[in-house]
PDB file of C-alpha atoms in Angstrom:
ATOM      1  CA  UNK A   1       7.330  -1.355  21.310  1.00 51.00           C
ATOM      2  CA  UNK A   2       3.817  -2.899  20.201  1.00 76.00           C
ATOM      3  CA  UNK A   3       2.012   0.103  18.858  1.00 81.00           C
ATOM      4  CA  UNK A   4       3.296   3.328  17.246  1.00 85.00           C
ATOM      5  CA  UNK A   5       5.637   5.770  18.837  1.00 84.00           C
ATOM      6  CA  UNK A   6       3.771   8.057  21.521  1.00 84.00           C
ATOM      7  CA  UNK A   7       2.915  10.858  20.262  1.00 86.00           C
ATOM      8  CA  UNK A   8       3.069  10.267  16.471  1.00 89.00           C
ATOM      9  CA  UNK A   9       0.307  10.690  14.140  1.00 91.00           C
ATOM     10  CA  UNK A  10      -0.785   9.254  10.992  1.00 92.00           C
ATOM     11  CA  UNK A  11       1.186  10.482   8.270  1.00 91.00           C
ATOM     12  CA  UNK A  12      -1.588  10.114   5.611  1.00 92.00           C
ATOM     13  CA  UNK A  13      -4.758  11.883   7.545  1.00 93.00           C
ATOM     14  CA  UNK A  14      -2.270  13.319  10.343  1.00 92.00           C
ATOM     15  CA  UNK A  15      -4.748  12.190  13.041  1.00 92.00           C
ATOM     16  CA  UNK A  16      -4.444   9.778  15.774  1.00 91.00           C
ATOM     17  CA  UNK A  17      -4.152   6.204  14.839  1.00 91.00           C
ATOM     18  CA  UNK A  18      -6.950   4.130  13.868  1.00 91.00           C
ATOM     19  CA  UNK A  19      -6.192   0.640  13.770  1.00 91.00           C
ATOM     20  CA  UNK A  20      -2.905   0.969  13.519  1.00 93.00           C
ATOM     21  CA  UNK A  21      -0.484  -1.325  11.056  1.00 93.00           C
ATOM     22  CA  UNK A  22       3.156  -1.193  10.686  1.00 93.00           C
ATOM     23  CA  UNK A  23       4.418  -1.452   7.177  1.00 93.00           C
ATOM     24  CA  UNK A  24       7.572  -3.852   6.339  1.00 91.00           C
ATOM     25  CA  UNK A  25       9.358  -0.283   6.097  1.00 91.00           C
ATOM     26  CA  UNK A  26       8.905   0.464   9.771  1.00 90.00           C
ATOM     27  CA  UNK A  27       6.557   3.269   9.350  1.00 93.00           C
ATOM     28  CA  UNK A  28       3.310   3.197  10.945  1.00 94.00           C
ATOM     29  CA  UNK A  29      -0.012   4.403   9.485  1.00 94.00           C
ATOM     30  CA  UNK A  30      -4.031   3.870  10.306  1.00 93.00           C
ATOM     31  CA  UNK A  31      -5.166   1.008   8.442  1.00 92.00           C
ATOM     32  CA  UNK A  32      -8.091   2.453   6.662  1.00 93.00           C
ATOM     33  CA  UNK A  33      -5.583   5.373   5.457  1.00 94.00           C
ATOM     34  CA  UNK A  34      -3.045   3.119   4.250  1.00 93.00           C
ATOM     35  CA  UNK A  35      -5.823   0.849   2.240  1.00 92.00           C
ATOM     36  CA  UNK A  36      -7.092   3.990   0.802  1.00 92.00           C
ATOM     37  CA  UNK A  37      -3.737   4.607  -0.678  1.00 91.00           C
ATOM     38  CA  UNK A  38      -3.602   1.420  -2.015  1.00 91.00           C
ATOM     39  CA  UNK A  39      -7.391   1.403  -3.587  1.00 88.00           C
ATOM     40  CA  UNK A  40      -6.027   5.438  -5.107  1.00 88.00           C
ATOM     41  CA  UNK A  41      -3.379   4.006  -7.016  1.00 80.00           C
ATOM     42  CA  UNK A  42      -3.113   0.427  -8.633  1.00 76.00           C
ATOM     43  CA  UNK A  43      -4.835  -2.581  -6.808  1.00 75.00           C
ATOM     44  CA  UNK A  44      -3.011  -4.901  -8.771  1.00 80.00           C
ATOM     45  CA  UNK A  45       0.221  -3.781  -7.385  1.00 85.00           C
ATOM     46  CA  UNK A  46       1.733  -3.110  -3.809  1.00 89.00           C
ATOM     47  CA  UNK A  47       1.311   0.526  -2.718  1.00 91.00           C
ATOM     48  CA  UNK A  48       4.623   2.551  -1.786  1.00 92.00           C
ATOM     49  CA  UNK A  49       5.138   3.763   1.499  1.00 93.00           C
ATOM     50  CA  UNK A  50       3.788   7.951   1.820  1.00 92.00           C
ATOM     51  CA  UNK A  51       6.994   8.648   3.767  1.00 92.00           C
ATOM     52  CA  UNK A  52       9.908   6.691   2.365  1.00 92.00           C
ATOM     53  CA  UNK A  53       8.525   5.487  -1.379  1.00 91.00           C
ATOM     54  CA  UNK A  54       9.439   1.764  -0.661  1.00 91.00           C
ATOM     55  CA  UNK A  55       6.837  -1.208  -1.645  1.00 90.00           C
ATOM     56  CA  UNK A  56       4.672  -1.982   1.078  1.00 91.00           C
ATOM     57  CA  UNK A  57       4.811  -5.788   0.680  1.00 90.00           C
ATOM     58  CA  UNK A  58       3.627  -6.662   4.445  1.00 90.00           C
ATOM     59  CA  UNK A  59       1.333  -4.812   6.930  1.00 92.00           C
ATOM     60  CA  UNK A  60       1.316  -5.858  10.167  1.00 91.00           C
ATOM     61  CA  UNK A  61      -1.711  -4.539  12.635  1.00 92.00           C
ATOM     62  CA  UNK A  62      -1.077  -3.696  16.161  1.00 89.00           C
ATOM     63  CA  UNK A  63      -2.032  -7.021  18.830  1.00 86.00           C
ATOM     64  CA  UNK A  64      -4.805  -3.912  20.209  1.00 86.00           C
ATOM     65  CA  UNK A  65      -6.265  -3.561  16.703  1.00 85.00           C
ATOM     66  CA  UNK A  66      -6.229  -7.550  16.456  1.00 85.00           C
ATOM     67  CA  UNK A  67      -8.078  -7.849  19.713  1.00 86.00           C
ATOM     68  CA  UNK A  68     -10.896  -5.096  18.558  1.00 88.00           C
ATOM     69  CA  UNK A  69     -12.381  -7.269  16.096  1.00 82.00           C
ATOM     70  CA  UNK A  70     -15.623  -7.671  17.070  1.00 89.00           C
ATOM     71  CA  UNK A  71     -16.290  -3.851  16.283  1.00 90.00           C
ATOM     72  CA  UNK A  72     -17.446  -4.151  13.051  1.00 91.00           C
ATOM     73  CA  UNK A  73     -15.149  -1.148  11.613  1.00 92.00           C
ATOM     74  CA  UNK A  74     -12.369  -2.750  12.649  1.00 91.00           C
ATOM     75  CA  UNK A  75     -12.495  -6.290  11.509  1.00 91.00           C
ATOM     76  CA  UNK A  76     -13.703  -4.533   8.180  1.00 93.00           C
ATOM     77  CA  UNK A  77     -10.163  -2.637   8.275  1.00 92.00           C
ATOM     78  CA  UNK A  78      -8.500  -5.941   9.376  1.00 91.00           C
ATOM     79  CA  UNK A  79     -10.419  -8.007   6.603  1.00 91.00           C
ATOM     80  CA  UNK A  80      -8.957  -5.806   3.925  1.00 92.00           C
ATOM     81  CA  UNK A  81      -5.197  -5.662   5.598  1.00 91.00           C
ATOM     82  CA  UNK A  82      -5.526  -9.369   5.151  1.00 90.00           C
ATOM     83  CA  UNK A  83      -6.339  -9.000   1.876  1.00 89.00           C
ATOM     84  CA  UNK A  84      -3.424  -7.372   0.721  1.00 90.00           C
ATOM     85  CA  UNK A  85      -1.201  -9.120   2.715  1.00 89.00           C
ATOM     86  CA  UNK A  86      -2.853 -11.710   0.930  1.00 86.00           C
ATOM     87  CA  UNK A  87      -1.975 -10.637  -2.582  1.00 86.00           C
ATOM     88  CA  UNK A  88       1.354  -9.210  -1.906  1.00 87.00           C
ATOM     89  CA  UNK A  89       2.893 -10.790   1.451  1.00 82.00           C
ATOM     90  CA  UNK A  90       3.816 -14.228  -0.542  1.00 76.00           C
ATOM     91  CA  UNK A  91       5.783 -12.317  -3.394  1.00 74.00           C
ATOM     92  CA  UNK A  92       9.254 -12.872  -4.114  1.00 78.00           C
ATOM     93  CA  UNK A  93      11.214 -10.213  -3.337  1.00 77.00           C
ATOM     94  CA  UNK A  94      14.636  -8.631  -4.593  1.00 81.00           C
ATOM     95  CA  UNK A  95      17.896  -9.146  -2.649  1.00 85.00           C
ATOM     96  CA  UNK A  96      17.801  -5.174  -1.772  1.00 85.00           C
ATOM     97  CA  UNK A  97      14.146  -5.697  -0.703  1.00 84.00           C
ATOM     98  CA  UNK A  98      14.962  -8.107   1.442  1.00 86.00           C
ATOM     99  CA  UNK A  99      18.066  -6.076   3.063  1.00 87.00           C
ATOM    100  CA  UNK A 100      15.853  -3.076   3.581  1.00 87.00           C
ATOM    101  CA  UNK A 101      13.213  -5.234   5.001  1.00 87.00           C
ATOM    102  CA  UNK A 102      15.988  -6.877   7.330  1.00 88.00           C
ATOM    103  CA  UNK A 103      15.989  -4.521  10.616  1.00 88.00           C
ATOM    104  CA  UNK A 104      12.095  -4.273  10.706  1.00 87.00           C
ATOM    105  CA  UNK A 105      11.992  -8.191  10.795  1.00 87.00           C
ATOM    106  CA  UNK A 106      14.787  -8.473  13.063  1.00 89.00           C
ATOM    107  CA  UNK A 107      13.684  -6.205  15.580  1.00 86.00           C
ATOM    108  CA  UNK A 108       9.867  -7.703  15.443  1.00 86.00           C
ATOM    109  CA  UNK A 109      11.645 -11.352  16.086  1.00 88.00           C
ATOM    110  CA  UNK A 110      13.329 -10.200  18.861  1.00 87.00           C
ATOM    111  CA  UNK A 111      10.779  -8.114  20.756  1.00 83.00           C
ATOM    112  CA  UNK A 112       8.412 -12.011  20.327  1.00 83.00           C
ATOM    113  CA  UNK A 113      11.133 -14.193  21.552  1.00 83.00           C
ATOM    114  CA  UNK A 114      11.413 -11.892  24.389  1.00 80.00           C
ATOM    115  CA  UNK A 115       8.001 -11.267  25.143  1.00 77.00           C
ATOM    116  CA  UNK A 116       6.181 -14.702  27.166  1.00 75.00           C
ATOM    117  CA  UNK A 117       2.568 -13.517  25.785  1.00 75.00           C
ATOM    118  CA  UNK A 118       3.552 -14.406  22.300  1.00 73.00           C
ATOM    119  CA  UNK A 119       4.457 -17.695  20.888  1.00 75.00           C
ATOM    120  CA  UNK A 120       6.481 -18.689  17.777  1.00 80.00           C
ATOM    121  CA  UNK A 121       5.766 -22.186  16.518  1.00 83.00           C
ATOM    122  CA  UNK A 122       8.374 -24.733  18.346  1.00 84.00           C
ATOM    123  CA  UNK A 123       9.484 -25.105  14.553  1.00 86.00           C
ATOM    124  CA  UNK A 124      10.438 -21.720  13.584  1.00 86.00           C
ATOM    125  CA  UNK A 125      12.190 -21.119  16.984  1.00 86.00           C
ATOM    126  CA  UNK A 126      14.187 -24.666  16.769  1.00 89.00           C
ATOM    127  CA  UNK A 127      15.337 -22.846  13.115  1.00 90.00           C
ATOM    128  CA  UNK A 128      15.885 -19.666  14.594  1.00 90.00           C
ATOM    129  CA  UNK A 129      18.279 -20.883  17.004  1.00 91.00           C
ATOM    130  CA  UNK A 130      20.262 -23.819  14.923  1.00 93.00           C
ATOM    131  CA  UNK A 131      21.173 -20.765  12.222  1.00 92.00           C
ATOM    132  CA  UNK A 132      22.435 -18.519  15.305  1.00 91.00           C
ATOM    133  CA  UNK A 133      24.462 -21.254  16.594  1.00 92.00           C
ATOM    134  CA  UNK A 134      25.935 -22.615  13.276  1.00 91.00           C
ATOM    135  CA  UNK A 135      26.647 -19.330  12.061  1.00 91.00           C
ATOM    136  CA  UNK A 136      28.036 -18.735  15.641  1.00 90.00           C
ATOM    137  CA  UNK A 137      29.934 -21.911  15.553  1.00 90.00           C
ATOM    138  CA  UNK A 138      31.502 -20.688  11.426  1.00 87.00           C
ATOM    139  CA  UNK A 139      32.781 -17.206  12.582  1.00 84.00           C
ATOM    140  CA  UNK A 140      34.446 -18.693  15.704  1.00 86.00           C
ATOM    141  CA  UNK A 141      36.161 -21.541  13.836  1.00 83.00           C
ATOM    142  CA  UNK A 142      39.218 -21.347  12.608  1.00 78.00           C
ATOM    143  CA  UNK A 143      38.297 -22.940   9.734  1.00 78.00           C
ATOM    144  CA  UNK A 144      37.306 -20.506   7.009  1.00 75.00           C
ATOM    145  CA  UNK A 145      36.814 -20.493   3.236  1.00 75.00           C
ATOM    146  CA  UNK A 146      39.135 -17.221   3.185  1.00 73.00           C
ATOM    147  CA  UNK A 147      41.648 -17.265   5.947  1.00 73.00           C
ATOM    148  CA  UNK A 148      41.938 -14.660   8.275  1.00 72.00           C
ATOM    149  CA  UNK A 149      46.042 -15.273   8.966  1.00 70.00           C
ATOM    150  CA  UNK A 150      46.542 -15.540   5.076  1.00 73.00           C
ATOM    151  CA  UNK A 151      44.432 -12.252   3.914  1.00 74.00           C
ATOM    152  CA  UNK A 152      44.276 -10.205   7.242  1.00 74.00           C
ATOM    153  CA  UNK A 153      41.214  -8.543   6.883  1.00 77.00           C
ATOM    154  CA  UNK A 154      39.847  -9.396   3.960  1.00 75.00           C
ATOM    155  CA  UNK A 155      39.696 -12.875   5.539  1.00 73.00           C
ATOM    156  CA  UNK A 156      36.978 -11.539   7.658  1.00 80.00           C
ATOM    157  CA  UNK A 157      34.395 -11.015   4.381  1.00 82.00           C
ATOM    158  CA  UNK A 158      33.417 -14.731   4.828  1.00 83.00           C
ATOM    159  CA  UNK A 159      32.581 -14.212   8.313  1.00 85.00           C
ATOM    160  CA  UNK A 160      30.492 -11.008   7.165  1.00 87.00           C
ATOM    161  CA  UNK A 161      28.615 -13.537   4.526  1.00 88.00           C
ATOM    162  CA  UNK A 162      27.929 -15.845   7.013  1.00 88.00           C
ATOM    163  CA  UNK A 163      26.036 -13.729   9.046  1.00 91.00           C
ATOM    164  CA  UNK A 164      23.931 -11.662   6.475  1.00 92.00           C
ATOM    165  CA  UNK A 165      22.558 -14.883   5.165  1.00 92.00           C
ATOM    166  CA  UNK A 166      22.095 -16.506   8.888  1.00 93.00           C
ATOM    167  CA  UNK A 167      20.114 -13.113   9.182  1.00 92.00           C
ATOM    168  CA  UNK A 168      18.451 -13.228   6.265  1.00 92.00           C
ATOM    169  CA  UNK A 169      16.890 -16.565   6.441  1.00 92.00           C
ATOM    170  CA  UNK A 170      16.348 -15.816  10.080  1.00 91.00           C
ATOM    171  CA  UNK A 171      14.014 -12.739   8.613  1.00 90.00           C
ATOM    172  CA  UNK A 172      12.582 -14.918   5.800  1.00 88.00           C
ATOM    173  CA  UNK A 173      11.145 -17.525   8.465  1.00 89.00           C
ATOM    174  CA  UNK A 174      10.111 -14.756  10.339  1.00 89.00           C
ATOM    175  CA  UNK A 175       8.250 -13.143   7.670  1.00 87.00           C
ATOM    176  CA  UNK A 176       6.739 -16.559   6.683  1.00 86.00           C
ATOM    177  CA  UNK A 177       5.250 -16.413  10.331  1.00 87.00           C
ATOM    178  CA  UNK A 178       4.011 -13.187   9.698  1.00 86.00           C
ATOM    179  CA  UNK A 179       2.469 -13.678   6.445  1.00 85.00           C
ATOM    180  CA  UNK A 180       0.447 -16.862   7.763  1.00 84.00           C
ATOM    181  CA  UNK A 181      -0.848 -14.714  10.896  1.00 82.00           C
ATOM    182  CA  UNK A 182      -1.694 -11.816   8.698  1.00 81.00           C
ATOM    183  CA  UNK A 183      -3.266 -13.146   5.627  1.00 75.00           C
ATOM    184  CA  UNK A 184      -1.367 -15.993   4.354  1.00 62.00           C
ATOM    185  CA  UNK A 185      -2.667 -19.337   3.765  1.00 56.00           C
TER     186      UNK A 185
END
């Protein structure tokens, strides 16, 4: 899925999507409406998500809006996305943050490895799959810090660590990606 869902509107001017942008909270919004919630409240701080209340730390415009940028609205939209994902993309973010922010990144990673028209840096995917395997590799060991045959199943905890952080520094390289595409430096 690329753009919004069919047949959803924008939850700020409940119109069609203008230049759509997907928020690190999954929710989709145009991307004049959502920088007009921003420029309402403070500029010096990330705005919250309209729907769920959660920082917006990361917008992400659609590949269509990206290839409209020689209309002048638009790349004046996508300047100003950039922008903010400028000021608030490179942040360091809580450990709950980065849970929530865990099955939007996921799902975006997987929809680009699996899609030929997009390409991850050979550096990030060489990353990506060394932490799969090794984590891979841990939980089907039987070599563990808490042994399963010792503890029953509260030997399987370490196995559970293992892969939240393989995932989550899966989603922080992935979000590093997306913060140089979309406004990093």
């Amino acid at each position: 899925m690329e753009g919004p869902p069919l047949n959803d509107m924008c939850s700020v001017c409940h119109g069609n999507f203008h230049t759509p942008c997907q928020a690190n909270c999954s929710h989709w919004f145009c991307g004049t409406c959502i920088m007009e919630v921003w420029h309402h409240g403070s500029s010096v701080q990330p705005c919250k998500c309209p729907l769920c209340r959660r920082p917006i730390t990361l917008l992400v415009p659609t590949q269509d809006s990206l290839r409209q940028n020689h209309d002048p609205e638009v790349a004046q939209v996508l300047r100003k996305i950039e922008t903010y994902n400028r000021l608030f993309g490179g942040r360091e973010t809580s450990l709950v943050q980065r849970l929530q922010d865990l099955p939007f990144l996921l799902r975006r990673l997987v929809r680009e490895f699996s899609d030929p028209q997009r390409s991850l840096p050979l550096v990030i995917r060489a990353r990506v799959y060394i932490a799969m395997i090794l984590s891979a590799v841990y939980v089907i060991s039987p070599i563990d810090i808490i042994p399963e045959g010792v503890l029953g199943i509260v030997g399987l905890l370490d196995d559970l660590l293992i892969v939240l952080i393989c995932f989550l520094h899966v989603a922080t390289l992935y979000r590093s990606v997306l913060f140089r595409r979309h406004g990093g430096s």
